[in-house]
Coordinates of C-alpha atoms in Angstrom, one line a residue:
Chain A
M1 CA -2.9 -2.4 16.7
T2 CA -0.1 -4.8 17.0
P3 CA 1.8 -5.4 13.8
A4 CA 0.1 -8.3 13.5
D5 CA -2.9 -7.2 12.9
D6 CA -1.7 -5.3 9.9
P7 CA -2.7 -6.9 7.2
L8 CA 0.5 -5.9 5.0
I9 CA 3.0 -6.3 7.8
A10 CA 0.9 -10.1 8.6
L11 CA 1.3 -11.0 4.6
R12 CA 4.9 -10.0 4.4
E13 CA 5.8 -12.2 7.4
A14 CA 4.0 -15.2 6.1
L15 CA 5.1 -15.3 2.8
R16 CA 8.4 -14.6 3.8
A17 CA 8.0 -18.1 5.8
F18 CA 6.4 -18.7 3.3
A19 CA 9.5 -18.4 0.7
A20 CA 12.1 -20.4 3.9
E21 CA 10.7 -23.1 4.3
R22 CA 10.2 -24.0 0.5
D23 CA 13.6 -22.6 -0.4
W24 CA 12.1 -20.3 -2.7
Q25 CA 14.9 -17.2 -1.8
P26 CA 16.5 -17.8 -4.7
F27 CA 13.7 -17.3 -7.0
H28 CA 12.3 -14.3 -5.2
T29 CA 15.1 -12.1 -7.1
P30 CA 13.1 -8.4 -7.4
K31 CA 13.2 -8.9 -11.3
N32 CA 11.5 -12.3 -11.1
L33 CA 8.9 -10.9 -8.7
A34 CA 8.3 -7.7 -10.5
M35 CA 7.9 -10.6 -13.6
A36 CA 5.9 -12.6 -11.8
M37 CA 3.6 -9.7 -10.1
A38 CA 3.1 -8.1 -14.0
G39 CA 1.4 -11.9 -15.1
E40 CA -0.7 -12.2 -12.5
C41 CA -1.8 -8.6 -13.8
G42 CA -2.2 -9.8 -16.8
E43 CA -4.8 -12.7 -16.3
V44 CA -7.0 -9.5 -14.2
L45 CA -7.0 -8.4 -17.4
E46 CA -8.1 -11.4 -19.1
H47 CA -11.6 -11.2 -17.2
F48 CA -12.2 -7.8 -18.5
Q49 CA -10.7 -7.2 -22.2
W50 CA -14.2 -8.5 -24.0
L51 CA -16.7 -6.7 -21.1
T52 CA -18.3 -3.3 -21.4
A53 CA -17.7 -0.9 -18.7
E54 CA -20.1 -1.7 -17.3
Q55 CA -20.7 -5.4 -16.9
S56 CA -17.2 -5.4 -15.6
A57 CA -19.2 -3.3 -13.1
A58 CA -21.7 -6.3 -12.6
L59 CA -19.8 -9.6 -12.6
P60 CA -21.8 -12.8 -12.0
A61 CA -20.3 -13.8 -8.4
E62 CA -18.3 -16.9 -9.7
V63 CA -16.2 -14.8 -11.6
R64 CA -16.0 -11.9 -9.1
A65 CA -14.4 -15.0 -6.9
E66 CA -12.3 -15.7 -9.5
V67 CA -11.5 -12.4 -10.0
A68 CA -10.6 -12.2 -6.1
L69 CA -8.1 -14.5 -5.9
E70 CA -6.5 -12.6 -8.7
L71 CA -6.1 -9.5 -7.1
A72 CA -5.1 -11.8 -4.1
D73 CA -2.5 -13.2 -6.6
V74 CA -1.2 -9.2 -7.0
L75 CA -1.1 -8.7 -3.8
L76 CA 1.0 -11.4 -2.3
Y77 CA 4.2 -10.7 -5.2
L78 CA 3.4 -7.0 -4.2
V79 CA 4.3 -7.3 -0.7
R80 CA 7.0 -10.0 -1.5
L81 CA 8.6 -7.4 -3.7
A82 CA 8.4 -4.9 -1.5
D83 CA 9.8 -6.6 1.5
V84 CA 12.7 -8.5 -1.0
L85 CA 13.6 -4.4 -1.7
E86 CA 13.0 -3.4 2.1
V87 CA 10.2 -0.9 0.9
D88 CA 7.8 0.1 3.1
L89 CA 4.7 -0.6 1.3
A90 CA 2.3 1.3 3.7
A91 CA 4.6 4.4 3.8
A92 CA 5.2 4.7 -0.3
A93 CA 1.3 4.2 -0.7
R94 CA 1.0 7.2 1.4
R95 CA 3.7 9.5 -0.3
K96 CA 2.1 8.7 -3.7
L97 CA -1.0 9.6 -2.6
A98 CA 0.2 12.7 -0.9
L99 CA 1.9 13.7 -4.2
N100 CA -1.9 12.6 -6.2
A101 CA -3.2 15.5 -4.1
E102 CA -0.6 17.9 -5.1
R103 CA -0.9 16.7 -8.9
Y104 CA -4.8 16.9 -9.3
P105 CA -5.7 19.5 -6.9
V106 CA -9.2 19.0 -7.0
E107 CA -10.7 22.0 -8.9
A108 CA -8.1 21.8 -11.5
A109 CA -9.1 18.1 -12.2
R110 CA -12.9 17.5 -11.6
G111 CA -14.4 15.4 -13.8
R112 CA -11.1 14.8 -16.6
A113 CA -9.5 12.3 -16.7
A114 CA -6.6 13.4 -19.6
K115 CA -4.4 11.1 -20.6
Y116 CA -1.4 10.8 -17.7
D117 CA -4.3 11.4 -14.9
R118 CA -3.6 8.5 -12.5
L119 CA -5.8 8.0 -9.1
Chain B
M1 CA -7.0 -1.9 16.4
T2 CA -9.1 0.9 15.2
P3 CA -10.0 0.7 10.8
A4 CA -8.1 3.5 10.5
D5 CA -4.9 1.7 11.4
D6 CA -5.2 -0.6 9.0
P7 CA -3.3 0.5 6.4
L8 CA -5.7 -0.8 3.4
I9 CA -8.7 0.3 5.2
A10 CA -7.5 3.9 5.4
L11 CA -5.7 4.1 1.6
R12 CA -9.3 2.5 0.7
E13 CA -11.0 5.1 2.4
A14 CA -8.6 7.7 1.3
L15 CA -8.4 7.4 -2.5
R16 CA -13.0 6.7 -2.6
A17 CA -12.7 10.3 -1.2
F18 CA -10.1 11.2 -3.5
A19 CA -12.0 9.6 -6.5
A20 CA -15.4 11.7 -4.9
E21 CA -14.0 14.9 -4.5
R22 CA -12.4 14.7 -8.5
D23 CA -15.8 13.4 -9.4
W24 CA -13.6 10.7 -10.9
Q25 CA -16.1 7.6 -10.1
P26 CA -17.4 7.2 -13.4
F27 CA -13.7 6.2 -14.7
H28 CA -12.9 4.4 -11.9
T29 CA -14.7 0.9 -13.8
P30 CA -13.3 -2.4 -12.5
K31 CA -12.0 -2.5 -16.7
N32 CA -10.3 1.0 -16.4
L33 CA -8.7 0.3 -13.4
A34 CA -7.7 -3.6 -14.1
M35 CA -6.1 -2.0 -17.5
A36 CA -4.3 1.4 -15.2
M37 CA -3.0 -1.1 -12.8
A38 CA -0.9 -3.1 -15.4
G39 CA -0.2 0.1 -16.9
E40 CA 1.7 0.3 -13.8
C41 CA 3.2 -3.0 -13.2
G42 CA 4.7 -2.5 -16.8
E43 CA 6.3 0.8 -15.2
V44 CA 7.8 -1.6 -12.3
L45 CA 8.7 -4.1 -15.2
E46 CA 10.4 -1.2 -17.3
H47 CA 12.9 -0.7 -13.9
F48 CA 14.1 -3.9 -14.1
Q49 CA 14.3 -4.8 -17.6
W50 CA 17.8 -4.7 -18.0
L51 CA 19.3 -5.7 -14.9
T52 CA 20.4 -8.8 -13.8
A53 CA 18.9 -10.7 -10.9
E54 CA 22.1 -9.3 -9.1
Q55 CA 21.7 -5.9 -9.8
S56 CA 17.6 -5.8 -9.4
A57 CA 18.8 -7.1 -5.9
A58 CA 21.1 -3.7 -5.2
L59 CA 19.3 -0.8 -6.6
P60 CA 20.7 2.2 -5.6
A61 CA 19.0 4.0 -3.4
E62 CA 17.5 6.7 -5.6
V63 CA 16.0 3.9 -8.1
R64 CA 14.9 2.5 -5.0
A65 CA 12.7 5.1 -3.9
E66 CA 11.4 5.6 -7.7
V67 CA 10.8 1.9 -7.8
A68 CA 9.2 2.6 -4.3
L69 CA 6.4 5.2 -6.3
E70 CA 5.3 2.4 -9.1
L71 CA 4.8 -0.4 -6.2
A72 CA 2.7 2.4 -4.4
D73 CA 1.1 3.1 -7.7
V74 CA 0.0 -0.7 -8.0
L75 CA -1.0 -0.7 -4.6
L76 CA -3.4 2.1 -5.7
Y77 CA -5.1 0.8 -8.1
L78 CA -5.6 -2.7 -6.6
V79 CA -7.0 -1.3 -3.6
R80 CA -9.2 0.9 -5.8
L81 CA -10.0 -2.1 -8.0
A82 CA -11.3 -4.2 -5.4
D83 CA -13.0 -1.6 -3.2
V84 CA -15.0 -0.9 -6.9
L85 CA -15.4 -4.9 -7.1
E86 CA -16.4 -5.1 -3.5
V87 CA -13.7 -7.9 -2.8
D88 CA -12.6 -8.1 1.0
L89 CA -8.2 -7.8 -0.5
A90 CA -7.2 -9.3 2.8
A91 CA -9.4 -12.1 3.5
A92 CA -8.7 -12.4 -1.2
A93 CA -5.1 -12.6 -0.2
R94 CA -5.6 -15.0 3.0
R95 CA -7.8 -17.1 1.1
K96 CA -5.3 -17.7 -1.6
L97 CA -2.0 -18.0 0.6
A98 CA -4.0 -21.1 2.1
L99 CA -4.5 -22.3 -1.3
N100 CA -0.8 -21.9 -2.5
A101 CA -0.1 -23.7 0.6
E102 CA -1.8 -26.6 0.0
R103 CA -1.0 -26.6 -4.0
Y104 CA 3.0 -26.2 -3.2
P105 CA 3.6 -28.9 -0.3
V106 CA 6.6 -28.0 2.1
E107 CA 8.3 -31.0 0.5
A108 CA 7.3 -31.6 -2.7
A109 CA 7.8 -28.1 -3.4
R110 CA 11.7 -27.3 -1.4
G111 CA 13.6 -25.4 -4.1
R112 CA 11.7 -26.3 -7.1
A113 CA 10.1 -23.6 -9.4
A114 CA 8.8 -24.7 -12.0
K115 CA 6.6 -23.1 -14.3
Y116 CA 3.3 -23.5 -12.6
D117 CA 5.1 -22.3 -9.6
R118 CA 4.2 -19.4 -7.9
L119 CA 4.4 -17.7 -4.3
Chain C
M1 CA 9.5 -11.4 -53.4
T2 CA 13.0 -11.4 -51.5
P3 CA 13.6 -11.5 -48.0
A4 CA 14.0 -8.1 -47.6
D5 CA 10.2 -7.1 -48.8
D6 CA 9.1 -9.0 -46.1
P7 CA 9.0 -6.7 -43.3
L8 CA 9.3 -9.3 -40.5
I9 CA 12.6 -10.5 -41.9
A10 CA 13.7 -6.9 -42.6
L11 CA 12.7 -5.9 -39.0
R12 CA 14.3 -9.0 -37.6
E13 CA 17.9 -8.0 -39.7
A14 CA 17.8 -4.5 -38.5
L15 CA 17.3 -5.2 -35.3
R16 CA 19.8 -7.9 -34.8
A17 CA 22.5 -5.4 -36.6
F18 CA 21.5 -2.4 -34.5
A19 CA 22.2 -4.9 -31.3
A20 CA 25.4 -5.7 -32.6
E21 CA 26.7 -2.4 -33.6
R22 CA 25.9 -1.2 -30.0
D23 CA 26.9 -4.4 -28.5
W24 CA 23.9 -5.3 -27.1
Q25 CA 23.3 -8.7 -27.8
P26 CA 23.9 -9.3 -23.7
F27 CA 20.9 -7.4 -22.5
H28 CA 19.0 -9.0 -25.5
T29 CA 18.6 -12.1 -23.0
P30 CA 14.6 -13.9 -23.5
K31 CA 13.7 -12.8 -20.5
N32 CA 15.2 -10.0 -20.4
L33 CA 12.8 -8.8 -23.8
A34 CA 9.7 -10.1 -23.1
M35 CA 10.2 -8.0 -20.0
A36 CA 10.6 -5.0 -22.3
M37 CA 7.7 -5.8 -24.6
A38 CA 5.5 -6.4 -21.5
G39 CA 6.6 -3.0 -20.6
E40 CA 5.6 -1.5 -24.3
C41 CA 2.1 -2.7 -23.8
G42 CA 2.0 -1.2 -20.5
E43 CA 2.6 2.1 -22.7
V44 CA -0.2 1.0 -24.6
L45 CA -2.5 0.5 -22.3
E46 CA -2.2 3.8 -20.7
H47 CA -3.3 5.5 -23.6
F48 CA -6.3 4.1 -23.9
Q49 CA -7.4 3.2 -19.9
W50 CA -9.7 6.2 -19.2
L51 CA -11.1 6.2 -22.9
T52 CA -14.1 5.0 -23.7
A53 CA -14.3 1.9 -26.3
E54 CA -16.0 4.9 -28.8
Q55 CA -13.2 7.1 -27.6
S56 CA -10.6 4.7 -28.2
A57 CA -12.3 3.9 -31.9
A58 CA -11.8 7.3 -32.7
L59 CA -8.3 9.3 -31.5
P60 CA -7.3 12.5 -32.0
A61 CA -4.5 12.3 -35.0
E62 CA -1.6 13.1 -32.7
V63 CA -2.5 10.4 -30.1
R64 CA -2.8 8.0 -32.9
A65 CA 0.6 8.7 -33.7
E66 CA 2.1 8.3 -30.4
V67 CA -0.2 5.1 -30.0
A68 CA 1.5 3.8 -33.8
L69 CA 4.7 4.3 -32.1
E70 CA 4.0 2.6 -29.1
L71 CA 3.0 -0.6 -30.9
A72 CA 5.6 -0.2 -33.1
D73 CA 8.2 -0.8 -29.5
V74 CA 6.3 -4.3 -28.9
L75 CA 6.6 -5.3 -32.6
L76 CA 10.3 -4.7 -32.3
Y77 CA 10.7 -6.1 -29.2
L78 CA 8.8 -9.0 -30.3
V79 CA 10.6 -9.4 -33.7
R80 CA 13.5 -9.4 -31.6
L81 CA 12.7 -11.7 -29.0
A82 CA 11.6 -14.7 -31.7
D83 CA 14.9 -13.7 -33.4
V84 CA 16.7 -14.9 -30.0
L85 CA 14.6 -17.4 -29.3
E86 CA 14.8 -18.8 -33.1
V87 CA 11.3 -19.1 -33.6
D88 CA 9.8 -18.1 -36.7
L89 CA 7.1 -15.8 -36.0
A90 CA 5.5 -15.6 -39.4
A91 CA 4.9 -19.5 -39.2
A92 CA 3.4 -19.3 -35.1
A93 CA 1.0 -16.5 -36.1
R94 CA -0.2 -18.7 -39.1
R95 CA -0.4 -21.6 -37.0
K96 CA -2.0 -20.1 -33.9
L97 CA -4.5 -18.8 -36.3
A98 CA -5.3 -22.3 -37.6
L99 CA -5.8 -23.4 -34.0
N100 CA -8.1 -20.6 -33.3
A101 CA -10.0 -21.4 -36.2
E102 CA -10.6 -24.9 -34.5
R103 CA -11.4 -23.6 -31.4
Y104 CA -13.8 -21.0 -32.8
P105 CA -16.1 -22.6 -34.8
V106 CA -18.0 -19.9 -37.1
E107 CA -21.4 -21.0 -36.0
A108 CA -20.7 -21.7 -32.3
A109 CA -18.9 -18.5 -31.7
R110 CA -20.6 -15.6 -33.7
G111 CA -21.3 -13.0 -31.7
R112 CA -20.3 -14.3 -28.0
A113 CA -17.0 -13.7 -26.4
A114 CA -17.1 -15.5 -23.9
K115 CA -14.1 -15.4 -20.8
Y116 CA -11.4 -17.2 -22.7
D117 CA -12.6 -16.0 -25.8
R118 CA -9.3 -14.9 -28.3
L119 CA -9.0 -13.5 -31.7
Chain D
M1 CA 6.2 -9.3 -53.7
T2 CA 2.2 -9.5 -53.8
P3 CA 0.6 -8.3 -50.6
A4 CA -0.2 -12.0 -49.4
D5 CA 3.8 -12.3 -49.8
D6 CA 3.6 -10.1 -46.6
P7 CA 3.1 -11.6 -43.4
L8 CA 1.7 -8.5 -41.7
I9 CA -1.0 -7.6 -44.5
A10 CA -1.8 -11.6 -44.9
L11 CA -2.5 -11.3 -40.8
R12 CA -4.2 -8.3 -41.1
E13 CA -6.6 -9.8 -43.9
A14 CA -7.2 -13.0 -42.2
L15 CA -7.9 -11.8 -39.1
R16 CA -9.9 -9.7 -40.2
A17 CA -12.5 -11.8 -42.6
F18 CA -11.7 -14.1 -39.0
A19 CA -13.5 -11.0 -36.9
A20 CA -16.1 -10.8 -39.3
E21 CA -17.4 -14.1 -39.9
R22 CA -18.0 -14.9 -36.0
D23 CA -19.6 -10.8 -35.7
W24 CA -16.8 -10.0 -33.2
Q25 CA -16.2 -7.0 -34.8
P26 CA -18.3 -5.5 -32.0
F27 CA -15.6 -6.6 -29.6
H28 CA -12.4 -5.6 -31.2
T29 CA -12.9 -1.9 -30.0
P30 CA -8.9 -0.4 -30.2
K31 CA -9.2 -0.4 -25.8
N32 CA -10.0 -4.0 -25.8
L33 CA -7.5 -5.4 -28.1
A34 CA -4.9 -3.2 -25.8
M35 CA -6.1 -5.3 -23.3
A36 CA -6.0 -8.6 -24.6
M37 CA -2.2 -7.8 -26.2
A38 CA -1.2 -7.0 -22.9
G39 CA -2.8 -10.1 -21.2
E40 CA -0.7 -12.5 -23.8
C41 CA 2.5 -10.4 -22.8
G42 CA 1.5 -11.7 -19.6
E43 CA 1.3 -15.0 -20.6
V44 CA 5.1 -14.8 -22.2
L45 CA 6.2 -13.5 -18.9
E46 CA 4.7 -16.5 -16.9
H47 CA 6.8 -18.8 -19.1
F48 CA 10.4 -17.0 -18.0
Q49 CA 9.6 -15.3 -14.5
W50 CA 11.1 -18.2 -12.9
L51 CA 13.9 -18.8 -15.2
T52 CA 17.6 -17.5 -15.1
A53 CA 19.3 -15.6 -18.2
E54 CA 20.9 -18.8 -19.3
Q55 CA 17.6 -20.9 -19.1
S56 CA 15.6 -18.5 -20.6
A57 CA 17.9 -18.9 -23.8
A58 CA 18.1 -22.3 -23.7
L59 CA 14.1 -23.2 -23.9
P60 CA 13.6 -27.3 -23.7
A61 CA 12.1 -27.7 -27.1
E62 CA 8.4 -28.3 -25.9
V63 CA 8.9 -25.3 -23.6
R64 CA 9.6 -23.1 -27.0
A65 CA 6.9 -24.5 -28.8
E66 CA 4.7 -23.4 -26.1
V67 CA 6.2 -19.6 -26.3
A68 CA 6.2 -19.2 -30.0
L69 CA 2.7 -19.7 -29.6
E70 CA 2.5 -17.2 -27.4
L71 CA 4.4 -14.9 -29.4
A72 CA 2.0 -15.5 -32.2
D73 CA -0.8 -14.5 -29.5
V74 CA 0.4 -10.7 -29.4
L75 CA 1.3 -10.5 -33.1
L76 CA -2.3 -11.6 -33.5
Y77 CA -3.2 -8.8 -31.8
L78 CA -1.1 -6.0 -32.3
V79 CA -1.7 -6.8 -36.0
R80 CA -5.5 -6.7 -35.4
L81 CA -4.8 -3.9 -33.0
A82 CA -3.6 -1.7 -35.5
D83 CA -5.7 -2.3 -38.4
V84 CA -8.7 -1.2 -36.3
L85 CA -6.6 1.8 -35.9
E86 CA -5.9 2.1 -39.3
V87 CA -2.1 2.4 -38.1
D88 CA 0.8 0.9 -40.3
L89 CA 2.4 -1.1 -38.4
A90 CA 5.4 -2.0 -41.0
A91 CA 5.6 2.0 -41.2
A92 CA 5.4 2.8 -37.8
A93 CA 8.7 0.1 -37.0
R94 CA 10.9 1.7 -39.8
R95 CA 9.7 5.2 -38.7
K96 CA 10.8 3.7 -34.3
L97 CA 13.9 2.2 -36.2
A98 CA 15.4 5.6 -37.1
L99 CA 13.8 7.6 -33.8
N100 CA 16.2 4.8 -32.1
A101 CA 19.3 5.2 -34.7
E102 CA 19.1 8.5 -33.6
R103 CA 18.3 8.1 -30.3
Y104 CA 20.7 5.6 -29.2
P105 CA 24.2 6.5 -31.5
V106 CA 26.1 4.2 -31.6
E107 CA 29.6 5.6 -29.7
A108 CA 27.5 6.2 -27.0
A109 CA 24.9 3.6 -26.5
R110 CA 28.2 0.9 -27.1
G111 CA 27.5 -1.8 -24.3
R112 CA 25.8 0.3 -22.1
A113 CA 21.7 -0.3 -21.2
A114 CA 21.0 2.3 -18.8
K115 CA 17.6 3.0 -17.0
Y116 CA 15.6 4.4 -20.3
D117 CA 17.7 2.4 -23.1
R118 CA 15.6 0.6 -25.5
L119 CA 16.3 -1.3 -28.5

């Protein structure tokens, strides 16, 4: 695959160009981007806050489309934040997944979601 | 490229297997995953809350490594949430980027970050 | 009542003194305090993210005590944030409650919690 | 003072009546209210995300009025959440303040806001 086929790299490059064309780099400090990402997560929460677990898993199509765009917002800010921090997001995710596998061995974790359980 | 080379697809598959092996699917409702993702965003915020813009852009290496793992947590929950919602995250991100390009034409947006400005 | 009997005023004064004694006022910009408050909300979320609605309403005593302290953290940052913004929090809450009463007339709102429903 | 003079108690009672009149109690699980509170914090963040520290401390009057209502939203959900959890919010805040005073002795904390510093 070429880098352009990797969606995280393609997004990173598109967002860099997007910010550069608009002279938005001064606004894109890690601190500001972390806030913007958290704000978008808040919008995701608002979609789900009054729903039951069952309702949250059976969204009407138009709500699902709205939520998809909110998830996209989180991803865009996340990719941009990783970029300005010079963090390789895909590598960090693989590292975290490996840590989680150690932290939650299959046998011990099966069916339990204790307070600090994670993915 | 093969799907396995696409990090978003590779993560999605790894997270599906991770949840299945641990019988964690019942916990992975969209509602719960949205909360978990927002909780991880909160941890990202905590790293930056007392820093100046300049400090946030010049993290000591060990803090940067911690932040990288927090960003990874956000990505893992985001990918898992999109999966259980059957949302194509990369496609949604491309769609949102196109919407943003319409919403913030280069000339009008240059150097301004008004209240509702986004990436 | 004397102002000191009003818990929001008593907290405001205590937090002002707390910050002044430690020379923390430079850190207590509205931006930073908004982040800190959101970070604490993230910690509240983490307590509830894997619980069912029923479990969330029947916390074991020691978890409830932990959650109480997280709620306290949110309140402390909220009171401090309102103070540095010179916002009268109790007055704003009364104003918002009146707006909500107009926005959600009893008859129309009964038993419904649509997407944008609020308290 | 009478309880009705205490704004936290007055709000708690008003919110109880507000929910009861609209049959909204079933929606007001601790889990849902925690999400709603976090969503409101996200809206507070959005007001500040692109501002410098200085700008955040000098909001135009109309923005400050909007932020005041967002802070009110956080307080309303916080008070309601504490109520359904049967947590005495003012007492928890005093307890937390005492813990913070132990955790951050004046001499050691002066002028420092290390990673885990809190109010």
